[in-house]
mmCIF file of C-alpha atoms and ligand atoms in Angstrom:
data_model
loop_
_atom_site.group_PDB
_atom_site.id
_atom_site.type_symbol
_atom_site.label_atom_id
_atom_site.label_comp_id
_atom_site.label_asym_id
_atom_site.label_seq_id
_atom_site.Cartn_x
_atom_site.Cartn_y
_atom_site.Cartn_z
ATOM 1 C CA MET A 116 -64.052 -51.175 28.595
ATOM 2 C CA ASN A 117 -65.341 -47.895 30.090
ATOM 3 C CA THR A 118 -62.955 -45.048 30.829
ATOM 4 C CA GLN A 119 -65.637 -42.365 31.007
ATOM 5 C CA VAL A 120 -65.815 -40.376 34.223
ATOM 6 C CA GLU A 121 -68.384 -37.849 35.405
ATOM 7 C CA PHE A 122 -66.796 -34.807 37.050
ATOM 8 C CA CYS A 123 -68.881 -31.915 38.461
ATOM 9 C CA GLY A 124 -71.564 -32.590 35.865
ATOM 10 C CA MET A 125 -69.049 -32.770 32.997
ATOM 11 C CA LYS A 126 -68.515 -35.995 31.086
ATOM 12 C CA PHE A 127 -64.827 -36.834 30.593
ATOM 13 C CA LYS A 128 -63.962 -39.454 27.939
ATOM 14 C CA ASN A 129 -61.278 -40.533 30.354
ATOM 15 C CA PRO A 130 -59.915 -39.049 33.577
ATOM 16 C CA VAL A 131 -56.792 -37.537 31.933
ATOM 17 C CA MET A 132 -56.117 -33.839 31.357
ATOM 18 C CA ASN A 133 -53.064 -31.598 31.238
ATOM 19 C CA ALA A 134 -51.851 -29.646 34.266
ATOM 20 C CA SER A 135 -52.221 -25.896 33.761
ATOM 21 C CA GLY A 136 -49.251 -24.005 32.370
ATOM 22 C CA THR A 137 -47.597 -26.990 30.739
ATOM 23 C CA PHE A 138 -49.730 -27.126 27.582
ATOM 24 C CA GLY A 139 -50.811 -23.560 26.801
ATOM 25 C CA SER A 140 -54.344 -23.997 25.456
ATOM 26 C CA GLY A 141 -53.169 -26.937 23.363
ATOM 27 C CA MET A 142 -52.352 -24.882 20.239
ATOM 28 C CA GLU A 143 -48.652 -25.687 20.074
ATOM 29 C CA TYR A 144 -49.362 -29.366 20.715
ATOM 30 C CA SER A 145 -52.255 -29.739 18.291
ATOM 31 C CA SER A 146 -50.116 -30.970 15.394
ATOM 32 C CA LEU A 147 -48.184 -33.361 17.655
ATOM 33 C CA THR A 148 -50.887 -35.052 19.707
ATOM 34 C CA ASP A 149 -54.632 -35.753 19.543
ATOM 35 C CA LEU A 150 -56.359 -33.099 21.657
ATOM 36 C CA ASN A 151 -59.729 -34.833 21.130
ATOM 37 C CA ALA A 152 -58.427 -37.855 23.037
ATOM 38 C CA LEU A 153 -58.185 -35.906 26.306
ATOM 39 C CA GLY A 154 -60.756 -35.878 29.091
ATOM 40 C CA ALA A 155 -60.266 -32.115 29.336
ATOM 41 C CA ILE A 156 -57.899 -29.326 28.376
ATOM 42 C CA VAL A 157 -56.847 -27.027 31.201
ATOM 43 C CA THR A 158 -55.586 -23.656 30.002
ATOM 44 C CA LYS A 159 -52.590 -21.709 31.258
ATOM 45 C CA GLY A 160 -53.513 -19.206 33.998
ATOM 46 C CA VAL A 161 -55.564 -16.245 32.712
ATOM 47 C CA ALA A 162 -55.601 -12.831 34.422
ATOM 48 C CA PRO A 163 -57.767 -9.774 33.642
ATOM 49 C CA ILE A 164 -54.840 -7.854 32.140
ATOM 50 C CA PRO A 165 -51.609 -9.168 30.552
ATOM 51 C CA TRP A 166 -48.795 -10.224 32.922
ATOM 52 C CA GLU A 167 -45.188 -10.127 31.790
ATOM 53 C CA GLY A 168 -43.949 -12.827 34.139
ATOM 54 C CA ASN A 169 -40.612 -13.004 35.933
ATOM 55 C CA PRO A 170 -37.131 -12.124 34.605
ATOM 56 C CA THR A 171 -35.097 -14.914 32.990
ATOM 57 C CA PRO A 172 -33.679 -17.497 33.598
ATOM 58 C CA ARG A 173 -37.010 -18.946 34.685
ATOM 59 C CA ILE A 174 -36.413 -22.689 34.305
ATOM 60 C CA ALA A 175 -33.811 -25.027 35.797
ATOM 61 C CA GLU A 176 -33.396 -28.759 35.465
ATOM 62 C CA THR A 177 -33.148 -30.996 38.551
ATOM 63 C CA PRO A 178 -32.247 -34.719 38.755
ATOM 64 C CA SER A 179 -35.848 -35.901 38.413
ATOM 65 C CA GLY A 180 -37.906 -32.905 37.491
ATOM 66 C CA MET A 181 -37.662 -29.204 36.849
ATOM 67 C CA MET A 182 -37.993 -25.897 38.626
ATOM 68 C CA ASN A 183 -39.828 -22.956 37.112
ATOM 69 C CA ALA A 184 -40.585 -19.380 38.019
ATOM 70 C CA ILE A 185 -42.530 -18.240 34.966
ATOM 71 C CA GLY A 186 -44.577 -15.880 37.152
ATOM 72 C CA LEU A 187 -47.897 -16.572 35.435
ATOM 73 C CA GLN A 188 -47.050 -14.759 32.196
ATOM 74 C CA ASN A 189 -50.251 -14.490 30.147
ATOM 75 C CA PRO A 190 -51.805 -12.222 27.505
ATOM 76 C CA GLY A 191 -54.886 -11.309 29.560
ATOM 77 C CA VAL A 192 -58.494 -12.398 29.325
ATOM 78 C CA GLU A 193 -59.462 -10.524 26.140
ATOM 79 C CA VAL A 194 -56.704 -12.056 23.982
ATOM 80 C CA PHE A 195 -57.455 -15.403 25.611
ATOM 81 C CA ARG A 196 -61.106 -15.129 24.669
ATOM 82 C CA LYS A 197 -60.539 -14.144 21.048
ATOM 83 C CA ARG A 198 -57.565 -16.405 20.363
ATOM 84 C CA ASP A 199 -57.545 -19.442 22.683
ATOM 85 C CA LEU A 200 -61.262 -19.999 23.212
ATOM 86 C CA LYS A 201 -61.831 -19.578 19.485
ATOM 87 C CA PHE A 202 -59.149 -22.197 18.779
ATOM 88 C CA LEU A 203 -60.755 -24.597 21.269
ATOM 89 C CA GLU A 204 -64.160 -24.376 19.559
ATOM 90 C CA ASP A 205 -63.004 -26.980 17.041
ATOM 91 C CA TYR A 206 -62.206 -29.636 19.639
ATOM 92 C CA ASP A 207 -64.462 -32.166 21.294
ATOM 93 C CA THR A 208 -63.189 -32.059 24.863
ATOM 94 C CA ASN A 209 -64.026 -30.182 28.064
ATOM 95 C CA VAL A 210 -62.336 -26.836 28.625
ATOM 96 C CA ILE A 211 -61.271 -25.847 32.131
ATOM 97 C CA VAL A 212 -59.956 -22.283 32.392
ATOM 98 C CA ASN A 213 -57.215 -21.751 34.964
ATOM 99 C CA VAL A 214 -57.584 -18.316 36.566
ATOM 100 C CA CYS A 215 -54.873 -16.275 38.295
ATOM 101 C CA GLY A 216 -54.993 -12.939 40.062
ATOM 102 C CA HIS A 217 -53.236 -10.519 42.395
ATOM 103 C CA SER A 218 -56.436 -9.889 44.324
ATOM 104 C CA ILE A 219 -59.912 -11.327 44.842
ATOM 105 C CA GLU A 220 -61.243 -8.654 42.447
ATOM 106 C CA GLU A 221 -58.952 -9.937 39.684
ATOM 107 C CA TYR A 222 -60.087 -13.553 40.108
ATOM 108 C CA VAL A 223 -63.691 -12.383 40.076
ATOM 109 C CA ALA A 224 -63.156 -10.203 36.974
ATOM 110 C CA VAL A 225 -61.992 -13.201 34.915
ATOM 111 C CA THR A 226 -64.757 -15.512 36.126
ATOM 112 C CA ASP A 227 -67.347 -12.796 35.469
ATOM 113 C CA ILE A 228 -66.208 -12.289 31.872
ATOM 114 C CA LEU A 229 -65.736 -15.964 31.011
ATOM 115 C CA SER A 230 -68.848 -17.289 32.786
ATOM 116 C CA GLU A 231 -70.823 -16.186 29.736
ATOM 117 C CA GLU A 232 -68.656 -18.213 27.333
ATOM 118 C CA LYS A 233 -70.255 -21.463 26.141
ATOM 119 C CA ARG A 234 -66.865 -23.030 25.430
ATOM 120 C CA VAL A 235 -65.835 -22.769 29.095
ATOM 121 C CA ASP A 236 -66.955 -25.814 31.092
ATOM 122 C CA ALA A 237 -65.351 -25.028 34.465
ATOM 123 C CA PHE A 238 -62.867 -22.777 36.236
ATOM 124 C CA GLU A 239 -59.749 -23.848 38.066
ATOM 125 C CA ILE A 240 -58.686 -21.115 40.466
ATOM 126 C CA ASN A 241 -54.937 -20.992 40.972
ATOM 127 C CA VAL A 242 -54.456 -19.835 44.540
ATOM 128 C CA SER A 243 -51.211 -21.713 44.774
ATOM 129 C CA CYS A 244 -48.552 -20.236 42.511
ATOM 130 C CA PRO A 245 -45.322 -19.918 44.500
ATOM 131 C CA ASN A 246 -43.718 -17.626 41.917
ATOM 132 C CA VAL A 247 -45.656 -14.388 42.185
ATOM 133 C CA LYS A 248 -45.045 -11.743 44.827
ATOM 134 C CA SER A 249 -48.612 -10.802 45.656
ATOM 135 C CA GLY A 250 -51.781 -12.838 45.370
ATOM 136 C CA GLY A 251 -51.411 -16.462 44.332
ATOM 137 C CA ILE A 252 -49.685 -18.177 47.184
ATOM 138 C CA ALA A 253 -51.159 -16.016 49.975
ATOM 139 C CA PHE A 254 -54.679 -17.197 49.099
ATOM 140 C CA GLY A 255 -53.543 -20.785 48.982
ATOM 141 C CA THR A 256 -51.714 -21.024 52.291
ATOM 142 C CA VAL A 257 -54.050 -19.280 54.750
ATOM 143 C CA PRO A 258 -57.383 -21.116 55.221
ATOM 144 C CA LEU A 259 -59.338 -17.913 55.885
ATOM 145 C CA GLU A 260 -58.013 -16.256 52.712
ATOM 146 C CA LEU A 261 -58.775 -19.401 50.712
ATOM 147 C CA GLU A 262 -62.349 -19.345 52.025
ATOM 148 C CA LYS A 263 -62.753 -15.663 51.091
ATOM 149 C CA VAL A 264 -61.603 -16.062 47.496
ATOM 150 C CA THR A 265 -63.585 -19.285 47.030
ATOM 151 C CA LYS A 266 -66.800 -17.671 48.284
ATOM 152 C CA GLU A 267 -66.410 -14.603 46.053
ATOM 153 C CA VAL A 268 -65.566 -16.587 42.911
ATOM 154 C CA LYS A 269 -68.468 -18.949 43.586
ATOM 155 C CA LYS A 270 -70.835 -15.973 43.825
ATOM 156 C CA HIS A 271 -69.813 -14.822 40.346
ATOM 157 C CA SER A 272 -69.249 -18.091 38.508
ATOM 158 C CA LYS A 273 -71.925 -19.788 36.455
ATOM 159 C CA LYS A 274 -69.643 -22.814 35.985
ATOM 160 C CA PRO A 275 -68.171 -25.344 38.436
ATOM 161 C CA VAL A 276 -65.272 -23.948 40.485
ATOM 162 C CA ILE A 277 -62.205 -26.094 41.154
ATOM 163 C CA MET A 278 -59.812 -24.637 43.736
ATOM 164 C CA LYS A 279 -56.172 -25.531 43.019
ATOM 165 C CA LEU A 280 -54.335 -26.091 46.280
ATOM 166 C CA SER A 281 -50.727 -25.443 47.223
ATOM 167 C CA PRO A 282 -48.558 -28.179 48.741
ATOM 168 C CA ASN A 283 -46.567 -25.499 50.592
ATOM 169 C CA VAL A 284 -48.698 -25.839 53.724
ATOM 170 C CA THR A 285 -48.547 -27.758 57.002
ATOM 171 C CA SER A 286 -51.973 -29.377 56.687
ATOM 172 C CA ILE A 287 -53.394 -30.062 53.236
ATOM 173 C CA SER A 288 -56.560 -31.511 54.862
ATOM 174 C CA GLU A 289 -57.253 -28.169 56.526
ATOM 175 C CA MET A 290 -56.965 -26.371 53.175
ATOM 176 C CA ALA A 291 -59.157 -28.931 51.394
ATOM 177 C CA LYS A 292 -61.815 -28.551 54.095
ATOM 178 C CA ALA A 293 -61.655 -24.745 53.874
ATOM 179 C CA ALA A 294 -62.266 -24.872 50.107
ATOM 180 C CA GLU A 295 -65.173 -27.278 50.545
ATOM 181 C CA ALA A 296 -66.720 -25.229 53.378
ATOM 182 C CA ALA A 297 -66.608 -22.106 51.185
ATOM 183 C CA GLY A 298 -68.549 -23.849 48.424
ATOM 184 C CA ALA A 299 -65.885 -25.144 46.007
ATOM 185 C CA ASP A 300 -67.267 -27.747 43.609
ATOM 186 C CA ALA A 301 -63.935 -29.592 43.465
ATOM 187 C CA ILE A 302 -60.271 -29.253 44.362
ATOM 188 C CA SER A 303 -57.119 -29.956 42.403
ATOM 189 C CA LEU A 304 -53.662 -30.578 43.783
ATOM 190 C CA ILE A 305 -50.753 -30.327 43.908
ATOM 191 C CA ASN A 306 -49.153 -27.203 42.521
ATOM 192 C CA THR A 307 -45.352 -26.980 42.680
ATOM 193 C CA PHE A 308 -43.140 -27.012 45.787
ATOM 194 C CA THR A 309 -41.067 -23.907 46.520
ATOM 195 C CA ALA A 310 -37.467 -24.877 45.835
ATOM 196 C CA MET A 311 -34.016 -23.403 45.131
ATOM 197 C CA LYS A 312 -31.007 -24.268 42.995
ATOM 198 C CA ILE A 313 -27.622 -22.551 43.025
ATOM 199 C CA ASP A 314 -25.202 -22.763 40.097
ATOM 200 C CA ILE A 315 -21.993 -23.224 42.075
ATOM 201 C CA TYR A 316 -19.716 -22.489 39.084
ATOM 202 C CA LYS A 317 -21.480 -19.274 38.089
ATOM 203 C CA ARG A 318 -21.910 -18.533 41.822
ATOM 204 C CA LYS A 319 -25.450 -17.421 41.077
ATOM 205 C CA PHE A 320 -29.008 -18.597 41.655
ATOM 206 C CA ALA A 321 -30.036 -20.858 38.752
ATOM 207 C CA ILE A 322 -33.365 -18.982 38.554
ATOM 208 C CA ALA A 323 -33.480 -15.169 38.555
ATOM 209 C CA ASN A 324 -36.408 -15.209 40.974
ATOM 210 C CA ARG A 325 -34.074 -17.124 43.403
ATOM 211 C CA THR A 326 -36.816 -19.638 44.185
ATOM 212 C CA GLY A 327 -38.947 -21.613 41.766
ATOM 213 C CA GLY A 328 -41.617 -24.306 41.865
ATOM 214 C CA LEU A 329 -40.416 -27.909 41.726
ATOM 215 C CA SER A 330 -42.455 -30.325 39.599
ATOM 216 C CA GLY A 331 -41.988 -33.719 37.950
ATOM 217 C CA PRO A 332 -41.307 -37.283 39.154
ATOM 218 C CA ALA A 333 -39.365 -36.010 42.205
ATOM 219 C CA ILE A 334 -42.579 -34.766 43.814
ATOM 220 C CA ARG A 335 -44.835 -37.715 42.927
ATOM 221 C CA PRO A 336 -44.771 -39.672 46.219
ATOM 222 C CA ILE A 337 -45.454 -36.483 48.191
ATOM 223 C CA ALA A 338 -48.262 -35.593 45.782
ATOM 224 C CA VAL A 339 -49.841 -39.054 46.195
ATOM 225 C CA ARG A 340 -49.765 -38.620 49.985
ATOM 226 C CA MET A 341 -51.308 -35.148 49.794
ATOM 227 C CA VAL A 342 -54.017 -36.226 47.337
ATOM 228 C CA TYR A 343 -54.849 -39.134 49.666
ATOM 229 C CA GLU A 344 -55.093 -36.826 52.705
ATOM 230 C CA ALA A 345 -57.136 -34.177 50.887
ATOM 231 C CA ALA A 346 -59.492 -36.652 49.195
ATOM 232 C CA HIS A 347 -60.187 -38.375 52.498
ATOM 233 C CA SER A 348 -61.009 -35.057 54.209
ATOM 234 C CA VAL A 349 -63.727 -33.835 51.835
ATOM 235 C CA LYS A 350 -66.722 -35.072 49.861
ATOM 236 C CA ILE A 351 -66.080 -32.952 46.741
ATOM 237 C CA PRO A 352 -64.114 -34.578 43.885
ATOM 238 C CA VAL A 353 -60.361 -34.210 43.511
ATOM 239 C CA ILE A 354 -58.055 -33.852 40.496
ATOM 240 C CA GLY A 355 -54.679 -35.341 41.390
ATOM 241 C CA MET A 356 -51.361 -34.313 39.873
ATOM 242 C CA GLY A 357 -47.646 -34.149 40.538
ATOM 243 C CA GLY A 358 -45.089 -36.034 38.496
ATOM 244 C CA ILE A 359 -47.468 -38.278 36.525
ATOM 245 C CA ALA A 360 -45.566 -39.865 33.621
ATOM 246 C CA SER A 361 -47.374 -43.156 32.918
ATOM 247 C CA GLY A 362 -50.733 -44.901 33.084
ATOM 248 C CA GLU A 363 -49.572 -46.674 36.232
ATOM 249 C CA ASP A 364 -48.756 -43.340 37.901
ATOM 250 C CA ALA A 365 -52.255 -42.123 37.008
ATOM 251 C CA ILE A 366 -53.849 -45.286 38.456
ATOM 252 C CA GLU A 367 -51.899 -44.695 41.694
ATOM 253 C CA PHE A 368 -53.454 -41.216 42.030
ATOM 254 C CA LEU A 369 -56.932 -42.618 41.323
ATOM 255 C CA MET A 370 -56.375 -45.234 44.027
ATOM 256 C CA ALA A 371 -55.243 -42.484 46.404
ATOM 257 C CA GLY A 372 -58.680 -40.914 45.999
ATOM 258 C CA ALA A 373 -58.521 -38.681 42.918
ATOM 259 C CA LYS A 374 -61.415 -38.812 40.468
ATOM 260 C CA ALA A 375 -59.329 -37.413 37.616
ATOM 261 C CA VAL A 376 -55.649 -36.737 36.988
ATOM 262 C CA ALA A 377 -53.468 -34.148 35.266
ATOM 263 C CA VAL A 378 -50.107 -34.509 33.530
ATOM 264 C CA GLY A 379 -47.776 -31.519 33.833
ATOM 265 C CA MET A 380 -44.037 -31.393 33.413
ATOM 266 C CA TYR A 381 -43.987 -34.651 31.481
ATOM 267 C CA ASN A 382 -45.620 -32.915 28.508
ATOM 268 C CA PHE A 383 -42.289 -31.127 27.961
ATOM 269 C CA HIS A 384 -40.484 -34.462 27.878
ATOM 270 C CA ASN A 385 -42.970 -36.182 25.597
ATOM 271 C CA PRO A 386 -45.619 -34.308 23.575
ATOM 272 C CA ASN A 387 -47.690 -37.509 23.568
ATOM 273 C CA ALA A 388 -47.426 -37.893 27.346
ATOM 274 C CA MET A 389 -51.181 -37.707 27.871
ATOM 275 C CA THR A 390 -52.225 -40.065 25.087
ATOM 276 C CA ASP A 391 -49.532 -42.449 26.373
ATOM 277 C CA VAL A 392 -50.978 -42.146 29.899
ATOM 278 C CA ILE A 393 -54.477 -42.902 28.535
ATOM 279 C CA ALA A 394 -53.120 -45.956 26.648
ATOM 280 C CA GLY A 395 -51.287 -47.018 29.828
ATOM 281 C CA ILE A 396 -54.503 -46.827 31.860
ATOM 282 C CA GLU A 397 -56.291 -48.990 29.275
ATOM 283 C CA LYS A 398 -53.428 -51.491 29.297
ATOM 284 C CA TYR A 399 -53.593 -51.698 33.093
ATOM 285 C CA MET A 400 -57.370 -52.235 32.913
ATOM 286 C CA GLU A 401 -56.948 -55.003 30.345
ATOM 287 C CA LYS A 402 -54.206 -56.699 32.347
ATOM 288 C CA THR A 403 -56.205 -56.629 35.568
ATOM 289 C CA GLY A 404 -59.635 -57.373 34.055
ATOM 290 C CA THR A 405 -61.019 -53.974 35.081
ATOM 291 C CA GLU A 406 -64.110 -53.227 32.988
ATOM 292 C CA ASP A 407 -64.803 -49.741 34.289
ATOM 293 C CA ILE A 408 -62.318 -47.097 35.462
ATOM 294 C CA ASN A 409 -64.918 -46.066 38.051
ATOM 295 C CA GLU A 410 -64.241 -49.351 39.889
ATOM 296 C CA ILE A 411 -60.768 -48.000 40.649
ATOM 297 C CA ILE A 412 -62.048 -44.555 41.546
ATOM 298 C CA ALA A 413 -64.507 -46.114 43.981
ATOM 299 C CA LEU A 414 -61.802 -48.164 45.711
ATOM 300 C CA ASP A 415 -61.402 -46.976 49.270
ATOM 301 C CA LEU A 416 -57.898 -47.984 50.289
HETATM 302 C C1 FMN B 207 -43.792 -24.310 33.466
HETATM 303 C C2 FMN B 207 -44.957 -24.481 34.403
HETATM 304 C C3 FMN B 207 -45.980 -23.526 34.410
HETATM 305 C C4 FMN B 207 -47.074 -23.674 35.277
HETATM 306 N N1 FMN B 207 -48.088 -22.752 35.241
HETATM 307 C C5 FMN B 207 -49.205 -22.938 36.017
HETATM 308 C C6 FMN B 207 -50.337 -22.064 35.905
HETATM 309 O O1 FMN B 207 -50.383 -21.134 35.078
HETATM 310 N N2 FMN B 207 -51.395 -22.280 36.741
HETATM 311 C C7 FMN B 207 -51.411 -23.320 37.641
HETATM 312 O O2 FMN B 207 -52.402 -23.481 38.369
HETATM 313 N N3 FMN B 207 -50.361 -24.186 37.732
HETATM 314 C C8 FMN B 207 -49.270 -24.028 36.955
HETATM 315 N N4 FMN B 207 -48.227 -24.925 37.023
HETATM 316 C C9 FMN B 207 -48.309 -26.078 37.963
HETATM 317 C C10 FMN B 207 -48.780 -27.359 37.241
HETATM 318 O O3 FMN B 207 -50.068 -27.188 36.703
HETATM 319 C C11 FMN B 207 -48.774 -28.584 38.190
HETATM 320 O O4 FMN B 207 -49.639 -28.324 39.276
HETATM 321 C C12 FMN B 207 -47.403 -28.914 38.756
HETATM 322 O O5 FMN B 207 -46.396 -28.703 37.792
HETATM 323 C C13 FMN B 207 -47.300 -30.372 39.268
HETATM 324 O O6 FMN B 207 -47.497 -31.320 38.243
HETATM 325 P P1 FMN B 207 -46.274 -32.008 37.409
HETATM 326 O O7 FMN B 207 -45.284 -32.494 38.435
HETATM 327 O O8 FMN B 207 -46.913 -33.103 36.617
HETATM 328 O O9 FMN B 207 -45.694 -30.923 36.566
HETATM 329 C C14 FMN B 207 -47.124 -24.789 36.174
HETATM 330 C C15 FMN B 207 -46.089 -25.744 36.144
HETATM 331 C C16 FMN B 207 -45.026 -25.618 35.280
HETATM 332 C C17 FMN B 207 -43.958 -26.685 35.270
#
């Protein structure tokens, strides 16, 4: 049985990776799950200088998912390079660095510095975080802004560039096309939906930021629709995510047009979520007599 997938020149053992921000760089999970089993590890967002993130509380539970407003807290690119990239040297999987910024210059600064690093296989540019005041979401909701940041990052990057799209838009196809037109090598989607929860007994917002990003099983059917629309609007490959919790969920995204998938919130529920998803994909393939995962990826529903 073949689960190997080629993605922007990288070879993935299987199409499964973590969604950025839900797995750090794998360090905390390394004693709980087999990092070598993953198609790729996607790091938490990295900025040129450390970001503190938003005030607490930053997480709230919802009936079938969670809301977060972490605000892209990260230690900055230098600590990331010395600590996280060094840690990842010992693992046999692709490394995709998620990049965040307040401005085009900040995105470019990170890609410039990390382009020289052998351990970095690709960049994922987060232009879609709903929880930061400037940058982030603005680049991911206005096609012209998305084109500008994509073009600049592409000029500076020596690695494939994956633009991570926001679902908080009217037309996801328009955004996918804008990324492709500006030279993106791939797109990934979806990031979280802007949402709100009020604690009616405390008479306060459940999250200090007032709004947070909704993720988890609640968003899955919308994510499948958006991945379908985006994948059928462009020729570049797509990483699909949003509420994936089983091998069958992953197969659904591949059938919708994704070439690879990412597991996010479910990692908090089950530290072996991704190895379980990989086992679930293999079980599905066995059950249906599918010899090669690429048969599913090539399906054009
Ligand atoms: C706690 C948390 C932190 C996140 N941080 C990032 C981040 O740093 N960069 C990014 O591009 N997406 C970030 N995301 C979005 C996820 O990567 C993913 O797109 C989203 O959660 C949908 O997938 P899921 O429903 O499987 O969680 C974060 C999500 C969560 C829940």
